[in-house]
Structure formats: C-alpha cells, structure tokens
Coordinates of C-alpha atoms in Angstrom, one line a residue:
X10 CA -65.4 -25.8 -16.8
X11 CA -67.3 -24.9 -19.6
X12 CA -65.4 -22.2 -22.0
X13 CA -67.4 -19.9 -23.8
X14 CA -67.6 -20.6 -27.6
X15 CA -66.6 -17.7 -29.9
X16 CA -68.7 -15.9 -31.3
X17 CA -68.8 -16.8 -35.2
X18 CA -69.1 -12.8 -35.9
X19 CA -65.0 -13.0 -34.1
X20 CA -62.2 -13.1 -37.1
X21 CA -59.0 -13.7 -36.3
X22 CA -57.0 -10.9 -37.4
X23 CA -52.9 -11.1 -38.3
X24 CA -50.6 -9.1 -36.5
X25 CA -47.9 -9.4 -38.5
X26 CA -46.4 -11.1 -41.2
X27 CA -43.9 -13.8 -41.9
X28 CA -41.4 -11.7 -42.2
X29 CA -41.9 -9.1 -40.1
X30 CA -41.7 -11.9 -36.6
X31 CA -38.5 -12.9 -38.3
X32 CA -37.1 -9.1 -38.2
X33 CA -38.6 -9.4 -35.0
X34 CA -36.8 -11.9 -33.9
X35 CA -33.6 -10.9 -35.4
X36 CA -33.7 -7.3 -33.5
X37 CA -34.2 -8.9 -30.0
X38 CA -31.2 -11.7 -30.3
X39 CA -28.7 -8.7 -31.2
X40 CA -26.8 -7.4 -28.0
X41 CA -27.9 -3.8 -26.5
X42 CA -24.6 -1.4 -25.4
X43 CA -21.0 -1.5 -26.7
X44 CA -20.5 -4.4 -27.8
X45 CA -16.6 -5.6 -27.9
X46 CA -14.9 -5.4 -31.6
X47 CA -13.1 -8.9 -32.4
X48 CA -9.0 -6.9 -33.0
X49 CA -10.0 -5.7 -29.2
X50 CA -10.3 -9.3 -28.1
X51 CA -7.9 -10.5 -29.5
X52 CA -5.4 -7.9 -27.9
X53 CA -6.8 -8.3 -24.3
X54 CA -6.5 -12.3 -25.1
X55 CA -2.7 -11.2 -25.7
X56 CA -2.5 -9.1 -22.1
X57 CA -4.5 -12.3 -19.8
X58 CA -4.3 -15.2 -21.9
X59 CA -7.1 -17.3 -23.4
X60 CA -10.3 -18.6 -20.7
X61 CA -9.0 -20.8 -18.6
X62 CA -11.6 -23.9 -18.0
X63 CA -14.0 -22.4 -15.9
X64 CA -13.7 -18.8 -17.1
X65 CA -11.6 -16.0 -15.8
X66 CA -11.2 -15.2 -12.2
X67 CA -13.0 -12.3 -10.7
X68 CA -10.3 -11.6 -8.5
X69 CA -7.7 -10.8 -11.2
X70 CA -9.4 -7.7 -12.9
X71 CA -7.1 -5.5 -11.5
X72 CA -4.1 -7.3 -12.8
X73 CA -5.8 -8.1 -15.9
X74 CA -6.0 -4.4 -16.1
X75 CA -2.7 -4.0 -14.9
X76 CA -1.8 -6.0 -18.0
X77 CA -3.1 -4.0 -20.4
X78 CA -2.5 -0.4 -18.6
X79 CA 1.7 -1.4 -19.2
X80 CA 1.1 -2.4 -22.5
X81 CA -0.7 0.4 -23.9
X82 CA -0.1 3.4 -22.1
X83 CA -3.4 3.9 -20.5
X84 CA -6.9 1.5 -20.3
X85 CA -8.8 2.2 -23.9
X86 CA -12.8 1.6 -23.2
X87 CA -12.7 -0.9 -26.6
X88 CA -10.5 -2.4 -24.2
X89 CA -12.4 -2.6 -21.4
X90 CA -15.2 -3.6 -23.8
X91 CA -13.7 -6.6 -24.5
X92 CA -12.5 -6.8 -21.1
X93 CA -16.0 -7.1 -20.1
X94 CA -16.9 -10.1 -22.2
X95 CA -14.1 -12.3 -21.5
X96 CA -14.6 -12.9 -17.3
X97 CA -18.4 -11.7 -18.1
X98 CA -18.2 -9.6 -15.9
X99 CA -21.0 -5.8 -16.5
X100 CA -19.3 -2.9 -18.4
X101 CA -20.0 -0.9 -15.0
X102 CA -18.0 -2.7 -12.7
X103 CA -15.3 -3.1 -14.9
X104 CA -15.1 0.9 -15.3
X105 CA -16.1 1.5 -11.6
X106 CA -12.9 -0.9 -11.0
X107 CA -10.3 1.1 -13.5
X108 CA -11.6 4.0 -12.5
X109 CA -10.9 4.3 -8.7
X110 CA -7.3 3.7 -9.1
X111 CA -4.9 6.3 -9.0
X112 CA -2.2 4.8 -11.9
X113 CA -4.6 3.5 -14.1
X114 CA -6.1 5.9 -16.7
X115 CA -9.2 5.6 -19.0
X116 CA -9.2 7.0 -22.6
X117 CA -11.3 6.6 -25.3
X118 CA -10.4 4.2 -28.4
X119 CA -8.3 6.7 -29.9
X120 CA -7.1 9.5 -27.8
X121 CA -3.7 9.7 -27.8
X122 CA -1.5 9.7 -24.9
X123 CA 1.6 10.9 -24.0
X124 CA 4.8 8.2 -24.2
X125 CA 5.0 8.7 -21.2
X126 CA 4.7 9.9 -17.6
X127 CA 7.0 11.5 -14.5
X128 CA 5.7 11.8 -11.2
X129 CA 7.0 14.1 -8.9
X130 CA 6.1 12.7 -5.3
X131 CA 4.2 16.1 -3.6
X132 CA 4.6 14.7 0.4
X133 CA 5.8 16.6 2.8
X134 CA 9.8 15.3 3.0
X135 CA 9.8 16.0 -0.9
X136 CA 8.0 19.2 -0.7
X137 CA 11.2 20.4 2.2
X138 CA 13.6 18.8 -0.7
X139 CA 12.6 21.0 -2.5
X140 CA 9.7 18.7 -5.2
X141 CA 8.0 22.5 -6.0
X142 CA 10.6 24.2 -7.8
X143 CA 11.0 20.4 -9.9
X144 CA 7.5 20.3 -10.9
X145 CA 7.9 23.8 -12.2
X146 CA 10.9 23.3 -14.2
X147 CA 10.4 19.8 -15.3
X148 CA 7.3 20.4 -18.6
X149 CA 9.7 22.6 -20.2
X150 CA 12.8 20.1 -20.0
X151 CA 11.5 17.3 -21.0
X152 CA 9.2 18.5 -23.1
X153 CA 4.9 17.8 -24.4
X154 CA 5.7 14.1 -25.2
X155 CA 6.6 13.7 -21.5
X156 CA 3.8 14.0 -19.6
X157 CA 4.4 15.8 -15.7
X158 CA 2.8 15.6 -12.8
X159 CA 2.5 15.6 -8.8
X160 CA 1.7 12.3 -7.2
X161 CA 1.0 11.5 -3.2
X162 CA 4.2 10.3 -1.6
X163 CA 6.4 7.0 -3.4
X164 CA 7.9 5.8 0.0
X165 CA 11.6 6.8 -0.8
X166 CA 11.6 10.0 1.4
X167 CA 14.6 9.4 2.5
X168 CA 15.1 9.9 -1.4
X169 CA 13.5 13.9 -1.0
X170 CA 12.7 15.0 -3.8
X171 CA 12.1 11.5 -5.4
X172 CA 10.8 10.8 -9.7
X173 CA 9.4 8.8 -10.5
X174 CA 9.6 7.8 -14.7
X175 CA 6.9 5.6 -15.3
X176 CA 7.5 2.8 -13.1
X177 CA 11.4 3.6 -12.0
X178 CA 12.0 6.1 -8.3
X179 CA 14.9 8.9 -9.2
X180 CA 16.3 9.1 -6.2
X181 CA 17.7 12.6 -5.0
X182 CA 16.0 14.1 -8.2
X183 CA 17.5 16.8 -9.9
X184 CA 15.8 18.7 -13.3
X185 CA 18.9 16.6 -15.3
X186 CA 18.7 13.6 -13.8
X187 CA 14.9 13.3 -14.0
X188 CA 15.7 14.0 -17.8
X189 CA 18.6 11.7 -18.2
X190 CA 16.3 9.0 -16.7
X191 CA 13.9 9.5 -19.7
X192 CA 16.4 9.2 -21.9
X193 CA 17.5 6.6 -20.9
X194 CA 14.4 3.8 -19.4
X195 CA 14.7 1.4 -21.6
X196 CA 18.2 0.4 -20.2
X197 CA 17.5 1.8 -17.0
X198 CA 14.6 -1.3 -16.6
X199 CA 16.6 -3.5 -17.5
X200 CA 19.5 -3.1 -14.5
X201 CA 18.9 -6.0 -11.6
X202 CA 20.0 -5.3 -8.1
X203 CA 23.4 -7.6 -7.0
X204 CA 22.6 -10.8 -5.3
X205 CA 24.6 -12.5 -3.1
X206 CA 25.2 -10.7 0.7
X207 CA 24.2 -12.4 4.1
X208 CA 21.6 -9.6 5.2
X209 CA 21.1 -10.3 9.1
X210 CA 18.7 -6.6 10.6
X211 CA 19.4 -8.4 14.2
X212 CA 22.8 -7.4 13.9
X213 CA 21.9 -3.3 13.2
X214 CA 19.6 -3.5 16.4
X215 CA 20.1 0.3 18.4
X216 CA 21.8 1.6 14.6
X217 CA 20.8 2.8 11.7
X218 CA 19.8 0.4 8.6
X219 CA 20.3 2.8 5.7
X220 CA 23.7 3.3 5.4
X221 CA 24.9 7.5 6.8
X222 CA 27.7 7.1 4.8
X223 CA 29.1 6.1 1.3
X224 CA 26.9 7.3 -2.3
X225 CA 22.8 6.8 -2.3
X226 CA 21.8 2.6 -3.1
X227 CA 19.5 3.2 -5.6
X228 CA 19.7 -1.1 -5.5
X229 CA 21.1 -2.4 -2.4
X230 CA 22.7 -5.6 -2.3
X231 CA 20.3 -8.9 -1.6
X232 CA 20.5 -11.7 0.3
X233 CA 19.0 -14.5 -2.8
X234 CA 17.0 -17.8 -1.6
X235 CA 20.6 -19.2 -1.4
X236 CA 22.8 -17.4 0.2
X237 CA 19.2 -17.2 3.2
X238 CA 19.4 -21.1 3.2
X239 CA 23.0 -21.4 3.0
X240 CA 23.0 -19.4 6.7
X241 CA 20.0 -21.7 7.9
X242 CA 17.4 -19.5 6.4
X243 CA 14.0 -21.6 6.2
X244 CA 14.7 -23.5 8.8
X245 CA 11.9 -22.9 11.2
X246 CA 9.1 -23.5 8.8
X247 CA 10.9 -26.6 7.9
X248 CA 11.2 -27.9 11.2
X249 CA 7.3 -27.0 12.0
X250 CA 6.4 -29.1 8.8
X251 CA 8.2 -31.7 10.5
X252 CA 7.0 -31.9 13.9
X253 CA 10.2 -31.2 15.4
X254 CA 9.4 -27.5 16.4
X255 CA 5.1 -27.4 17.8
X256 CA 3.5 -24.0 17.1
X257 CA 2.8 -23.2 20.3
X258 CA 6.1 -22.9 21.6
X259 CA 5.9 -20.5 18.4
X260 CA 2.8 -19.0 19.1
X261 CA 4.0 -18.3 23.0
X262 CA 7.4 -16.9 21.8
X263 CA 5.5 -14.6 20.0
X264 CA 3.5 -13.6 23.1
X265 CA 6.4 -13.3 25.0
X266 CA 8.5 -11.0 23.0
X267 CA 6.2 -8.2 23.3
X268 CA 5.8 -8.2 19.4
X269 CA 3.2 -6.6 17.7
X270 CA 1.8 -4.9 14.7
X271 CA 4.2 -3.1 12.7
X272 CA 1.8 -1.9 10.4
X273 CA 0.1 1.0 13.0
X274 CA -2.9 -0.8 14.4
X275 CA -0.5 -2.0 16.4
X276 CA -2.4 -5.3 17.9
X277 CA -0.2 -7.6 19.9
X278 CA 0.7 -10.4 16.8
X279 CA 1.2 -13.6 18.4
X280 CA -3.2 -13.1 20.0
X281 CA -4.3 -12.7 16.8
X282 CA -2.4 -15.9 15.3
X283 CA -4.6 -17.3 18.4
X284 CA -8.2 -15.4 17.1
X285 CA -7.7 -16.3 14.0
X286 CA -6.4 -20.7 14.6
X287 CA -9.8 -20.8 16.5
X288 CA -11.8 -20.0 13.7
X289 CA -12.9 -21.9 11.2
X290 CA -11.6 -23.8 8.4
X291 CA -10.3 -22.8 4.6
X292 CA -8.2 -20.1 6.3
X293 CA -6.2 -17.9 4.3
X294 CA -3.4 -14.8 5.5
X295 CA -3.6 -11.9 3.3
X296 CA 0.1 -9.9 3.7
X297 CA -0.2 -6.2 3.5
X298 CA 3.0 -3.8 1.7
X299 CA 1.2 -1.4 0.8
X300 CA 3.1 0.7 2.5
X301 CA 1.0 3.8 1.4
X302 CA 1.5 5.9 4.9
X303 CA 3.5 9.4 4.0
X304 CA 6.7 9.7 5.3
X305 CA 7.2 5.4 5.4
X306 CA 9.5 3.5 3.8
X307 CA 10.4 0.2 6.8
X308 CA 8.8 -2.1 4.2
X309 CA 10.9 -1.0 1.5
X310 CA 14.3 -0.8 3.1
X311 CA 14.3 -4.2 4.2
X312 CA 12.6 -5.9 1.6
X313 CA 14.9 -4.9 -1.2
X314 CA 18.0 -6.4 1.3
X315 CA 16.7 -9.9 2.0
X316 CA 12.7 -10.7 0.5
X317 CA 13.9 -14.5 2.6
X318 CA 13.5 -12.7 6.0
X319 CA 10.1 -11.9 5.5
X320 CA 8.8 -15.0 3.1
X321 CA 10.1 -17.4 6.3
X322 CA 8.2 -16.1 8.9
X323 CA 4.9 -15.5 6.2
X324 CA 5.4 -19.4 5.7
X325 CA 5.6 -20.2 9.6
X326 CA 2.2 -17.9 10.0
X327 CA 0.1 -20.0 7.5
X328 CA 1.5 -23.4 9.0
X329 CA 1.0 -22.9 12.8
X330 CA -2.2 -20.6 11.6
X331 CA -3.2 -22.9 9.2
X332 CA -4.0 -21.0 6.1
X333 CA -4.0 -22.6 2.7
X334 CA -2.9 -19.6 0.8
X335 CA -1.9 -16.9 1.5
X336 CA -2.0 -13.4 -0.8
X337 CA 0.5 -11.3 -1.2
X338 CA -0.7 -7.8 -1.8
X339 CA 2.4 -4.9 -2.8
X340 CA 2.4 -1.5 -3.3
X341 CA 2.6 -0.6 -7.4
X342 CA 5.3 2.4 -6.7
X343 CA 7.9 -0.1 -5.4
X344 CA 8.4 -2.4 -9.0
X345 CA 12.2 -3.1 -8.5
X346 CA 10.6 -5.0 -5.1
X347 CA 8.4 -6.1 -7.0
X348 CA 10.9 -8.1 -9.8
X349 CA 12.7 -8.6 -6.4
X350 CA 10.2 -10.5 -4.8
X351 CA 8.7 -12.4 -8.4
X352 CA 12.2 -13.4 -9.2
X353 CA 12.7 -14.9 -5.3
X354 CA 9.4 -16.3 -5.2
X355 CA 9.7 -18.5 -8.1
X356 CA 12.8 -19.8 -6.5
X357 CA 10.9 -20.4 -3.6
X358 CA 8.5 -22.4 -4.7
X359 CA 11.3 -24.6 -7.3
X360 CA 12.8 -25.7 -4.4
X361 CA 11.1 -25.5 -1.7
X362 CA 11.8 -26.7 2.9
X363 CA 9.2 -27.6 3.2
X364 CA 5.1 -28.1 1.6
X365 CA 4.1 -23.8 0.8
X366 CA 0.5 -22.5 0.8
X367 CA -0.6 -21.2 -2.6
X368 CA 1.2 -17.8 -2.3
X369 CA -0.1 -15.2 -4.8
X370 CA 1.8 -11.6 -5.4
X371 CA -1.1 -8.8 -5.7
X372 CA -0.2 -5.9 -7.5
X373 CA -1.8 -2.0 -6.1
X374 CA -3.1 0.2 -8.0
X375 CA -2.3 3.5 -6.1
X376 CA -4.5 3.8 -3.3
X377 CA -3.5 4.8 -0.2
X378 CA -6.9 3.4 0.5
X379 CA -5.9 0.4 0.2
X380 CA -3.7 0.0 3.3
X381 CA -6.5 -0.2 5.1
X382 CA -7.1 -3.8 6.2
X383 CA -10.4 -4.1 4.4
X384 CA -10.2 -2.5 1.8
X385 CA -6.9 -4.4 1.1
X386 CA -8.9 -7.6 1.0
X387 CA -11.8 -5.8 -1.6
X388 CA -8.4 -5.2 -3.6
X389 CA -7.5 -8.4 -3.7
X390 CA -11.2 -9.4 -4.7
X391 CA -10.4 -7.4 -7.6
X392 CA -12.9 -4.7 -6.7
X393 CA -12.8 -1.3 -5.4
X394 CA -10.6 -0.7 -2.6
X395 CA -13.2 1.0 0.2
X396 CA -13.4 -0.1 3.5
X397 CA -16.0 -2.1 5.3
X398 CA -18.4 -2.3 8.1
X399 CA -17.5 -3.7 10.9
X400 CA -18.5 -6.3 12.6
X401 CA -17.7 -8.9 11.5
X402 CA -14.1 -8.9 11.7
X403 CA -12.1 -10.0 8.7
X404 CA -10.5 -12.9 11.1
X405 CA -13.8 -13.8 11.4
X406 CA -15.0 -13.0 7.5
X407 CA -12.2 -11.4 5.6
X408 CA -10.9 -12.6 2.1
X409 CA -13.6 -14.4 0.4
X410 CA -15.3 -15.2 3.3
X411 CA -13.0 -16.3 5.1
X412 CA -11.7 -16.4 8.8
X413 CA -8.6 -13.6 7.4
X414 CA -5.2 -13.2 9.1
X415 CA -4.1 -10.5 8.2
X416 CA -0.6 -8.7 8.6
X417 CA 2.2 -6.3 7.8
X418 CA 5.8 -7.3 6.3
X419 CA 7.2 -6.6 9.1
X420 CA 5.2 -8.0 12.0
X421 CA 6.5 -11.1 9.8
X422 CA 9.9 -10.2 9.0
X423 CA 10.7 -10.4 13.1
X424 CA 9.4 -13.6 13.3
X425 CA 12.3 -15.9 12.7
X426 CA 14.8 -14.0 14.6
X427 CA 12.1 -13.4 17.8
X428 CA 12.3 -17.5 17.9
X429 CA 15.4 -18.6 16.7
X430 CA 17.0 -15.8 19.3
X431 CA 14.7 -16.3 22.3
X432 CA 11.7 -13.7 22.8
X433 CA 13.6 -11.8 24.9
X434 CA 16.2 -10.8 23.0
X435 CA 13.0 -8.8 21.2
X436 CA 11.3 -7.6 24.3
X437 CA 15.8 -6.5 25.7
X438 CA 15.7 -3.5 23.7
X439 CA 13.4 -0.7 24.7
X440 CA 14.7 3.4 27.2
X441 CA 11.9 4.8 29.3
X442 CA 10.1 2.0 30.4
X443 CA 9.0 0.4 27.2
X444 CA 9.7 -3.0 25.5
X445 CA 10.9 -4.3 22.0
X446 CA 12.4 -2.3 18.5
X447 CA 11.3 -0.5 16.5
X448 CA 12.1 0.5 12.8
X449 CA 12.1 3.8 12.8
X450 CA 11.1 5.9 9.3
X451 CA 13.0 9.1 10.1
X452 CA 13.2 11.9 6.8
X453 CA 12.9 15.8 7.1
X454 CA 16.0 17.7 8.0
X455 CA 18.1 15.6 9.8
X456 CA 22.0 15.4 8.6
X457 CA 21.5 11.6 7.6
X458 CA 17.2 10.2 6.6
X459 CA 16.2 6.4 6.8
X460 CA 15.2 3.9 9.0
X461 CA 16.5 3.2 11.9
X462 CA 16.4 0.5 13.7
X463 CA 16.3 1.9 17.8
X464 CA 14.9 0.7 20.9
X465 CA 10.9 1.3 21.4
X466 CA 10.9 4.4 23.4
X467 CA 13.4 6.5 21.9
X468 CA 12.4 10.5 22.5
X469 CA 12.9 11.9 19.0
X470 CA 15.5 14.1 20.0
X471 CA 17.9 11.0 20.8
X472 CA 16.7 9.5 17.3
X473 CA 17.8 12.9 15.6
X474 CA 21.4 13.2 17.7
X475 CA 22.3 9.7 17.7
X476 CA 20.6 8.5 14.6
X477 CA 20.6 11.0 12.7
X478 CA 23.7 12.6 12.4
X479 CA 21.4 16.4 14.0
X480 CA 20.2 17.7 12.2
X481 CA 20.4 19.4 8.8
X482 CA 23.0 22.6 9.2
X483 CA 21.4 25.7 9.4
X484 CA 18.7 23.9 11.0
X485 CA 16.4 23.7 15.1
X486 CA 13.8 20.6 15.5
X487 CA 11.6 23.1 15.8
X488 CA 8.2 20.7 15.5
X489 CA 7.9 16.6 14.3
X490 CA 5.6 13.8 13.0
X491 CA 5.6 11.2 15.1
X492 CA 3.7 8.8 13.1
X493 CA 3.3 10.1 9.8
X494 CA 0.3 12.3 8.0
X495 CA -2.2 11.0 10.5
X496 CA -0.1 10.5 13.6
X497 CA -1.0 14.3 14.3
X498 CA 1.9 17.2 15.1
X499 CA 4.7 18.0 18.1
X500 CA 6.7 20.7 19.3
X501 CA 10.3 20.9 19.5
X502 CA 9.2 21.4 24.2
X503 CA 7.6 18.3 23.7
X504 CA 10.6 16.1 21.8
X505 CA 11.4 13.8 25.1
X506 CA 8.0 12.3 25.1
X507 CA 9.1 7.7 24.1
X508 CA 7.9 6.7 20.8
X509 CA 5.7 4.0 21.5
X510 CA 2.7 2.7 21.2
X511 CA -0.4 3.8 23.4
X512 CA 2.9 6.6 24.6
X513 CA 1.6 10.1 22.0
X514 CA -2.5 9.3 22.9
X515 CA -2.5 11.5 25.3
X516 CA -1.0 14.3 23.4
X517 CA -3.5 13.8 20.7
X518 CA -0.7 11.8 18.3
X519 CA -0.2 8.2 17.4
X520 CA 3.1 6.7 16.2
X521 CA 1.7 4.7 13.8
X522 CA 3.9 3.0 11.5
X523 CA 6.8 4.8 12.9
X524 CA 6.9 7.4 10.6
X525 CA 9.1 10.6 12.2
X526 CA 9.0 13.4 9.8
X527 CA 10.9 16.6 10.9
X528 CA 11.0 20.2 11.1
X529 CA 13.2 22.5 11.5
X530 CA 13.1 25.8 12.7
X531 CA 12.6 27.5 9.4
X532 CA 9.0 25.4 8.2
X533 CA 5.9 26.3 9.6
X534 CA 4.1 23.4 11.5
X535 CA 0.6 24.1 9.2
X536 CA 2.2 24.0 6.1
X537 CA 2.8 20.6 6.6
X538 CA -0.5 20.5 8.6
X539 CA -2.1 21.4 5.1
X540 CA 0.1 19.1 2.6
X541 CA -1.3 16.0 4.8
X542 CA -4.5 17.1 4.6
X543 CA -4.4 17.7 0.9
X544 CA -2.8 14.3 0.5
X545 CA -6.3 12.7 2.9
X546 CA -8.9 14.6 0.1
X547 CA -7.1 12.8 -2.8
X548 CA -7.2 10.2 -1.3
X549 CA -10.9 9.7 0.6
X550 CA -12.0 6.8 -0.8
X551 CA -15.2 9.3 -1.1
X552 CA -17.5 6.0 0.1
X553 CA -18.5 8.4 3.2
X554 CA -19.5 11.6 3.7
X555 CA -17.8 12.9 6.6
X556 CA -14.5 12.6 5.0
X557 CA -15.4 12.4 1.7
X558 CA -16.5 16.2 2.0
X559 CA -14.3 16.7 5.4
X560 CA -11.2 16.2 4.7
X561 CA -12.0 18.8 1.2
X562 CA -13.9 21.4 3.1
X563 CA -10.9 21.4 5.5
X564 CA -8.3 21.9 3.1
X565 CA -9.9 24.7 1.9
X566 CA -10.0 26.3 5.2
X567 CA -6.4 25.9 6.1
X568 CA -5.6 28.0 3.0
X569 CA -6.5 30.6 5.1
X570 CA -4.0 32.8 6.5
X571 CA -6.3 32.6 10.1
X572 CA -8.0 29.0 10.4
X573 CA -11.5 29.6 11.2
X574 CA -11.4 27.7 14.8
X575 CA -14.8 26.7 15.4
X576 CA -15.9 25.6 12.0
X577 CA -12.5 23.6 11.9
X578 CA -13.6 22.1 15.6
X579 CA -16.4 20.9 14.1
X580 CA -15.5 19.3 11.3
X581 CA -13.0 18.0 13.1
X582 CA -16.1 16.5 15.9
X583 CA -17.6 14.9 12.9
X584 CA -15.2 13.5 11.1
X585 CA -13.8 11.7 13.5
X586 CA -17.3 10.3 15.0
X587 CA -19.5 9.4 11.5
X588 CA -15.7 8.5 9.5
X589 CA -16.2 4.6 8.2
X590 CA -12.7 3.7 8.6
X591 CA -9.0 5.2 9.9
X592 CA -8.0 7.9 7.1
X593 CA -11.1 10.5 7.9
X594 CA -10.9 9.0 12.0
X595 CA -7.0 10.5 11.7
X596 CA -7.1 13.2 8.9
X597 CA -8.4 15.8 11.8
X598 CA -5.2 15.3 13.8
X599 CA -2.5 17.8 12.7
X600 CA -6.0 20.3 12.7
X601 CA -5.7 19.7 16.1
X602 CA -2.2 19.9 16.9
X603 CA -2.0 23.3 15.7
X604 CA -4.7 24.1 16.8
X605 CA -3.5 23.7 21.0
X606 CA 0.1 23.6 19.6
X607 CA 1.2 25.9 17.4
X608 CA -2.0 28.9 17.6
X609 CA 0.7 31.5 17.0
X610 CA 0.9 30.4 13.6
X611 CA -2.5 30.3 12.6

C-alpha cells in the first residue's frame, strides 16, 4: 500500500515539554479517592491481622467490622478506608455493608462517641413490663457519657424488661440494676458461667425448661465437653464415622419422628437431609441461631445450658448429608452464649470424637432479616443481609454457590435423642391429634414465663394453666400472639385451638417459632399490633418497596384512633402479594387479626 508523503509545509509542534510530561505522569500515577493513612492501616492490621497468603477473605468482612467496632466503639471512616485497602474492596462496598447492620455506627474520624451504649428492649413483652418508663428515666440517671437508646427484641422476653449494657444483658431491669451494671461493667464482663451440669432436655418433656422457682439464673450451670462425653455424648457421630451406624437409618429415624424445622418454616427435617444429600458435592451447612423473632428465646435457653447436644446433632447432619464445612450464625445480642460456644467449640476441636468438618462461628450484627435463610447466607458471605429471589433454592445454590443444608438450632438439638430413644419417643407426645414436642417461649401476663417443653397441639389455655402457673394476679386472658410478632393475634375466645404447624392458618395465624405472648384484659390488642408493626418497619431490609414503604405507612395509619380499614386492607394485600420474603408477606397478619377479631378497638 502506498502511504501519502507528508507535505514539506507541515511542521511538528511540541505538545508539552519533558517536565510537563513528567508532571502529567506523576499526577496520573496518584490514586483517586480517599487514601488510607499509615496510622489507620496499622490500627486495622492490629485488629484483623496481617494479610495471609492470597489476601484477606471477602466473607470475613463483617467479622473484621466487629473487631474494629469493639475496639474503637464505632466504625471510623479512616479505618473503613484502610479496611478497604486491606481487603482490596471498593470503599462503597465496605460502607454499604457497615451501614446496613444496626450494631455498627459509622462516624467521622474525629467524631466523639459515647463511652457506653445502653439498649433498652422495646419489644412487646418488655413494653408490657414497663420498658417505656425505664427508657424515660435512664438518661438522667446514667449521665451524658452513656447513650441510652431503644432496641428491638434482644431475646430475653421471659426476663422483661431486659436491657443490654454494651454486650452484657441485665434481666428484670430496674434503673438501679442498670446503673450498677454500668458502674461495674468491666467486672461483670469477666464472669464465666459455672460448668459441670448434666443437662438432659428429654427428661424435661412436658415440663418447664426454665426453672419456675428460686432466683433467676442469669448464667445457668452448663454441660461442658468433658461432662457431655462422660455421659455418652458424641457416640452417634463417632459410630457413623466408624461405619457402625448407617446414614440411611438416621434419616429414616428423622422422618419417622415427624420432626419439622423449628425455626418457623416447619419443613420436614429428614426430607431436607435427603434433598441436600442428593445434590452434587461440595456441599456446606449453615446453622441459624439468629433468633430475632420477638418473643422467641428457646434457642438461647438450650444453648446456654447444653451447647454440645446441638453440636452433636450438627455433626450427625454433616456426616449424613456429606457437608465439608459448617457455618454457625449466632445473633450478636447473645454475647454470653457466644463466649460459651467459642470455648466449647475449641474443646471439641482439640479432642474430636470423630473427623470434623471445618466449623466457623459467625456473629450477627443486629438485623432481624438475617433470620431469613437466604439473607443469613448473604450475611455469612460478608454482604448486606438481603433475601435472595428464588428459585434457585439454597438446597441447590446456597452459601458460596454450593448446595446448602440450612437448619435452625433447635431442630439439630433433638437429633441425638430421636436416634437414641427411637423416633416413636418424639412422635409419642402430642395432644388433640397432633404429634411431637414443641418448645414454647412464653412471655407476657403469665406468672411463670419461660421455655415450656410441651406436647404439640396443646392449647394456649392449657399451656398457661399447666405450665405457666396461670395468669398474673389481676389479669385475665384477653388475647395472645401464638407465633411471635408475625404469627397474628387471637382473642381469648379462641384459646382452645391446638398450637402446632398447620392448625392456625385457617384463622389467619401461624405458630412460627412457637413464641407465645399473652395479653391481659388491661392491654389492648391494637397496641400490640402497632408495637410489632413498628418492629417490622425498623427491621425491613429495604430491598423491596412493598415491605419498605408498606410497613412504615401501616404503622402511621395504625396510630390513628379510628383505623382507615379500607386503606390498611389494600396495603396488606400489596405487602402480602409483592414482598420478596416472609417479613413483608407476614407483616399484615396483625392488621388483619385486629380487623377481624378486635373491631371494637379500632
């Protein structure tokens, strides 16, 4: 090809001098955006450690944020910038995760943060027990250096009103008890629960798990690793590992027992094991101990007394299904339980009864939505806890894109007893045509609140009279919430309905996690409905408009002396039909129940 020859009249023109070109290169070589200073990077590395070969894991982002938040009382922007560099993640990604969770507070580098935060639970049970008065009195008593804020249910409804002084729970709180906890918070944090008890939950069948007499056990005696092994613990996973027990026999026992998921969904446990086992390897397991449903505290009650019964059930499931790793997701409010579980996990790993899968304990950060299985998986991966669209289901594509067996804590807690005692032992309990045992978390206007291990199908009237010592003096049964905040509200005239899976749906309710909250004649059902709707508004992840806007609009409408029933009914329909997950879909239940069963109040 012939190229044109430049005309002799065209002259080269210098675009820049050599110095100008060097300056341009220097400017372009400087990174844009906020850059970490060396002090912030050193402080971050002190908290999270130096990068391992291959760099820090992306899924540990929330764990790293916890370490910074614990160390400095807040998440300061210079630390987030440094963390962004250490993890090689965009600052926007760090920021959106840090601001999603309620227990993280992002502040400027030079901002002053309170020396201590006191959270007063404003859940329904605590509100009935006087949390509003407590919240009003504490700021003046504790002074300006202590921040006092309202917090959603912290999982201690049987100890209402409950308060958290930083990460330390104060049950049956009074202004004096909270002030004492603030004054001696360092000494309190050093206390450890006593060990050595042989806790046998099966022997508490048809009884109260929570002691009904004597002083409150803030840190009950628990079964440690040595005691658990001495009493036959971990024999089942060891037998599976040696080939002495067949995996198929264990699944058959689970199916014959009728055990269903006890986190709320109620999916048959044995069937779930088969579904995940049939998926291609590698498979993983995720355990949900987020327990954020207001009124629910059964998992904490069992965990702080006997963590190893749960861990044994977890190992059995892992062996039967064939999972190579297990991730335990524990709510952040359960600080004492986390310390206990970390301690006992370490003992299990040092002296294992059988080959163990990789076990990682993950810490929630104050987001109710992470109780939803796919939102929990997102959180374990170090992301915002936003539910996923389905299909695919997590049994097929779950944690890190792998087939995932997801279970609630209590479901795994009963595995050992069902296999050792036989499936008919569990299925042999029940009333009114139902089968099995249910751990009811009972709170509100009863004399003896707590966890009641009662037969499935028991009615709330029977539960109150036989297990709770009756109603509190001066109170008569007026209404009850059979399944926590999202399970609806029923009047006393419907107190003889069997409490179990599938029995409450015809009445617009469901049992969920079996959190029963009891109201007396001096309470109003509409106030309870407003309390839980405000909770849903606070805890909506914001991903979908029907839930994000619907819960806020509903709460505002429910404050009116006379409800706009037509608008609320329309709003309920949209939330139920168009929300992505169960939070928005179930949030209208209290509205519909008030309109149907308590029209005189609105």
